[in-house]
Tab-separated table of C-alpha atoms in Angstrom:
chain	number	residue	atom	x	y	z
G	178	MET	CA	87.102	106.782	91.401
G	179	ALA	CA	85.789	109.276	88.861
G	180	LEU	CA	86.411	108.714	85.152
G	181	ASN	CA	88.477	111.882	84.811
G	182	GLU	CA	90.739	110.704	87.645
G	183	MET	CA	91.302	107.448	85.770
G	184	LEU	CA	91.938	109.267	82.496
G	185	LEU	CA	94.409	111.889	83.742
G	186	PRO	CA	97.415	109.588	84.408
G	187	GLU	CA	97.117	108.173	80.875
G	188	PHE	CA	96.740	111.680	79.438
G	189	ASP	CA	99.784	112.902	81.396
G	190	ASN	CA	101.888	109.975	80.212
G	191	GLU	CA	100.928	110.354	76.555
G	192	VAL	CA	101.462	114.107	76.439
G	193	ALA	CA	104.849	113.756	78.178
G	194	SER	CA	105.921	111.229	75.534
G	195	THR	CA	104.604	113.481	72.793
G	196	ARG	CA	106.552	116.444	74.151
G	197	LYS	CA	109.752	114.353	74.175
G	198	THR	CA	109.153	113.611	70.499
G	199	LEU	CA	108.383	117.230	69.623
G	200	GLU	CA	111.575	118.385	71.378
G	201	ARG	CA	113.557	116.508	68.736
G	202	VAL	CA	111.992	118.188	65.715
G	203	PRO	CA	114.504	120.740	64.388
G	204	TYR	CA	113.013	123.852	62.818
G	205	GLU	CA	115.275	123.486	59.776
G	206	LYS	CA	113.461	120.209	58.989
G	207	PHE	CA	109.917	121.623	59.220
G	208	ASP	CA	109.536	121.513	55.406
G	209	TRP	CA	110.781	117.917	55.054
G	210	LYS	CA	108.297	115.217	54.135
G	211	PRO	CA	108.799	111.538	53.246
G	212	HIS	CA	106.493	111.581	50.226
G	213	GLU	CA	104.692	114.145	48.097
G	214	LYS	CA	101.337	113.007	49.557
G	215	SER	CA	102.615	113.313	53.131
G	216	THR	CA	102.329	116.250	55.494
G	217	ASN	CA	105.617	117.997	56.116
G	218	MET	CA	107.345	117.588	59.482
G	219	GLY	CA	106.358	121.062	60.688
G	220	GLY	CA	102.725	120.494	59.757
G	221	LEU	CA	102.649	117.126	61.503
G	222	ALA	CA	104.318	118.562	64.609
G	223	THR	CA	101.881	121.506	64.615
G	224	HIS	CA	98.970	119.087	64.321
G	225	LEU	CA	100.273	117.201	67.364
G	226	CYS	CA	100.406	120.491	69.266
G	227	ASN	CA	96.747	121.148	68.595
G	228	ILE	CA	95.129	117.745	69.138
G	229	ALA	CA	94.864	118.414	72.886
G	230	THR	CA	92.566	121.391	72.201
G	231	TRP	CA	89.974	118.962	70.866
G	232	SER	CA	89.439	117.954	74.498
G	233	LEU	CA	87.875	121.377	75.024
G	234	TYR	CA	85.503	120.936	72.073
G	235	THR	CA	84.577	117.506	73.379
G	236	ILE	CA	83.978	118.515	76.967
G	237	ASN	CA	82.417	121.934	76.400
G	238	GLN	CA	80.268	121.195	73.345
G	239	ASP	CA	77.975	118.408	72.199
G	240	SER	CA	79.335	118.400	68.636
G	241	LEU	CA	81.892	119.877	66.302
G	242	ASP	CA	81.204	120.603	62.646
G	243	LEU	CA	84.456	120.555	60.664
G	244	SER	CA	82.808	122.238	57.694
G	245	PRO	CA	79.862	124.347	58.842
G	246	GLY	CA	77.816	125.487	55.881
G	247	GLY	CA	80.269	123.675	53.610
G	248	THR	CA	83.201	125.906	54.566
G	249	PRO	CA	86.041	123.972	56.251
G	250	LEU	CA	87.282	125.354	59.553
G	251	PRO	CA	90.616	127.140	59.184
G	252	GLY	CA	93.708	125.043	59.802
G	253	ALA	CA	96.096	125.731	62.634
G	254	GLU	CA	98.838	128.250	62.014
G	255	LEU	CA	102.155	126.495	61.516
G	256	ALA	CA	104.684	126.954	64.293
G	257	LYS	CA	107.307	129.590	63.540
G	258	SER	CA	110.087	127.898	65.513
G	259	GLN	CA	110.726	124.898	67.703
G	260	ALA	CA	110.235	127.116	70.773
G	261	ASP	CA	106.872	128.253	69.357
G	262	LEU	CA	105.931	124.627	68.766
G	263	LEU	CA	106.677	123.629	72.370
G	264	GLU	CA	105.020	126.732	73.859
G	265	THR	CA	101.853	126.026	71.866
G	266	PHE	CA	101.893	122.376	72.908
G	267	ASP	CA	102.393	123.204	76.595
G	268	ALA	CA	99.630	125.834	76.597
G	269	ASN	CA	97.166	123.542	74.813
G	270	VAL	CA	97.955	120.595	77.072
G	271	ALA	CA	97.468	122.752	80.180
G	272	LYS	CA	94.005	123.859	78.981
G	273	ALA	CA	93.029	120.308	78.040
G	274	ARG	CA	94.246	118.882	81.330
G	275	ALA	CA	92.293	121.491	83.297
G	276	ALA	CA	89.131	120.675	81.328
G	277	ILE	CA	89.559	116.942	81.890
G	278	ALA	CA	90.260	117.471	85.604
G	279	ALA	CA	87.056	119.488	85.979
G	280	VAL	CA	84.622	117.345	83.957
G	281	SER	CA	82.028	115.171	85.691
G	282	ASP	CA	81.215	111.551	84.963
G	283	GLU	CA	77.730	112.676	83.976
G	284	GLU	CA	79.168	114.942	81.274
G	285	LEU	CA	81.583	112.242	80.063
G	286	PHE	CA	78.691	109.842	79.437
G	287	LYS	CA	76.860	112.344	77.218
G	288	PRO	CA	76.994	111.741	73.458
G	289	TRP	CA	79.246	113.876	71.282
G	290	SER	CA	79.148	114.104	67.491
G	291	LEU	CA	81.712	114.938	64.852
G	292	MET	CA	80.060	116.496	61.840
G	293	SER	CA	80.896	117.851	58.408
G	294	ASN	CA	78.548	120.302	56.707
G	295	GLY	CA	75.754	119.279	59.067
G	296	LYS	CA	76.189	115.553	58.384
G	297	THR	CA	77.100	113.370	61.371
G	298	ILE	CA	80.330	111.421	60.865
G	299	LEU	CA	80.374	109.752	64.268
G	300	THR	CA	78.642	109.913	67.626
G	301	MET	CA	79.943	108.370	70.825
G	302	PRO	CA	80.131	109.170	74.536
G	303	LYS	CA	82.501	112.008	75.354
G	304	ILE	CA	84.739	109.645	77.353
G	305	ALA	CA	85.169	107.483	74.250
G	306	VAL	CA	85.968	110.560	72.184
G	307	LEU	CA	88.671	111.570	74.669
G	308	ARG	CA	90.212	108.105	74.558
G	309	SER	CA	89.952	107.310	70.854
G	310	PHE	CA	89.514	110.478	68.848
G	311	ILE	CA	91.972	112.481	70.948
G	312	MET	CA	94.480	110.294	72.813
G	313	ASN	CA	94.714	107.495	70.261
G	314	HIS	CA	94.889	110.131	67.537
G	315	LEU	CA	97.774	111.777	69.416
G	316	ILE	CA	99.568	108.424	69.711
G	317	HIS	CA	99.042	107.690	66.007
G	318	HIS	CA	100.548	110.982	64.820
G	319	ARG	CA	103.354	110.827	67.400
G	320	ALA	CA	104.339	107.465	65.890
G	321	GLN	CA	104.319	109.034	62.424
G	322	LEU	CA	106.588	111.778	63.714
G	323	GLY	CA	108.907	109.116	65.138
G	324	VAL	CA	109.251	107.655	61.633
G	325	TYR	CA	110.002	111.139	60.274
G	326	LEU	CA	112.739	111.505	62.900
G	327	ARG	CA	114.231	108.123	62.018
G	328	LEU	CA	114.213	108.877	58.281
G	329	ASN	CA	116.177	112.061	59.045
G	330	ASP	CA	118.650	110.232	61.286
G	331	LEU	CA	117.386	112.145	64.298
G	332	PRO	CA	117.165	110.384	67.683
G	333	VAL	CA	113.824	108.728	68.413
G	334	PRO	CA	112.869	108.911	72.094
G	335	ALA	CA	112.032	105.907	74.198
G	336	ILE	CA	108.251	105.878	74.636
G	337	TYR	CA	106.866	102.534	75.881
G	338	GLY	CA	110.298	100.970	76.093
G	339	PRO	CA	113.765	101.560	74.684
G	340	SER	CA	114.303	102.951	71.213
G	341	ALA	CA	117.397	102.339	69.088
G	342	ASP	CA	118.627	105.735	70.331
G	343	GLU	CA	117.627	105.755	73.981
G	344	ASN	CA	117.407	103.161	76.738
G	345	PRO	CA	116.182	104.611	80.031
G	346	PHE	CA	116.272	101.224	81.761
């Protein structure tokens, strides 16, 4: 079995769980944040919508410089509504899934580097980047968003098992 075929079921599961979480983010709470140092709910949700696009950078490039020439890349535009949030997520996931479905094992074993102003931050095989830097990153921020939901008394979806609000079993 090819690596991409092994990766796709995990990807599909994680993005489905992430979408369930994003569906519960009300637009009127986009500005809410748990602490002054925290990202607001809309910013965190928007970030989750865009993590999947990093699959394209990973598969189609050998590196990504977050601050080429010392100028940081522009941030993602914040979603303008919950519908916008979900449309962006769905479109980005579809592109990422297509890229993963089409990539060869040979390409996945090639090294990929994350850089900042020409300095290498990390280098690892593209398959490891997809698993850790993208999927685990998605899981991490989805969990943060779950805490934001809880702190706003909004229902937290069941992900790997029941939540206090939902028991699919």
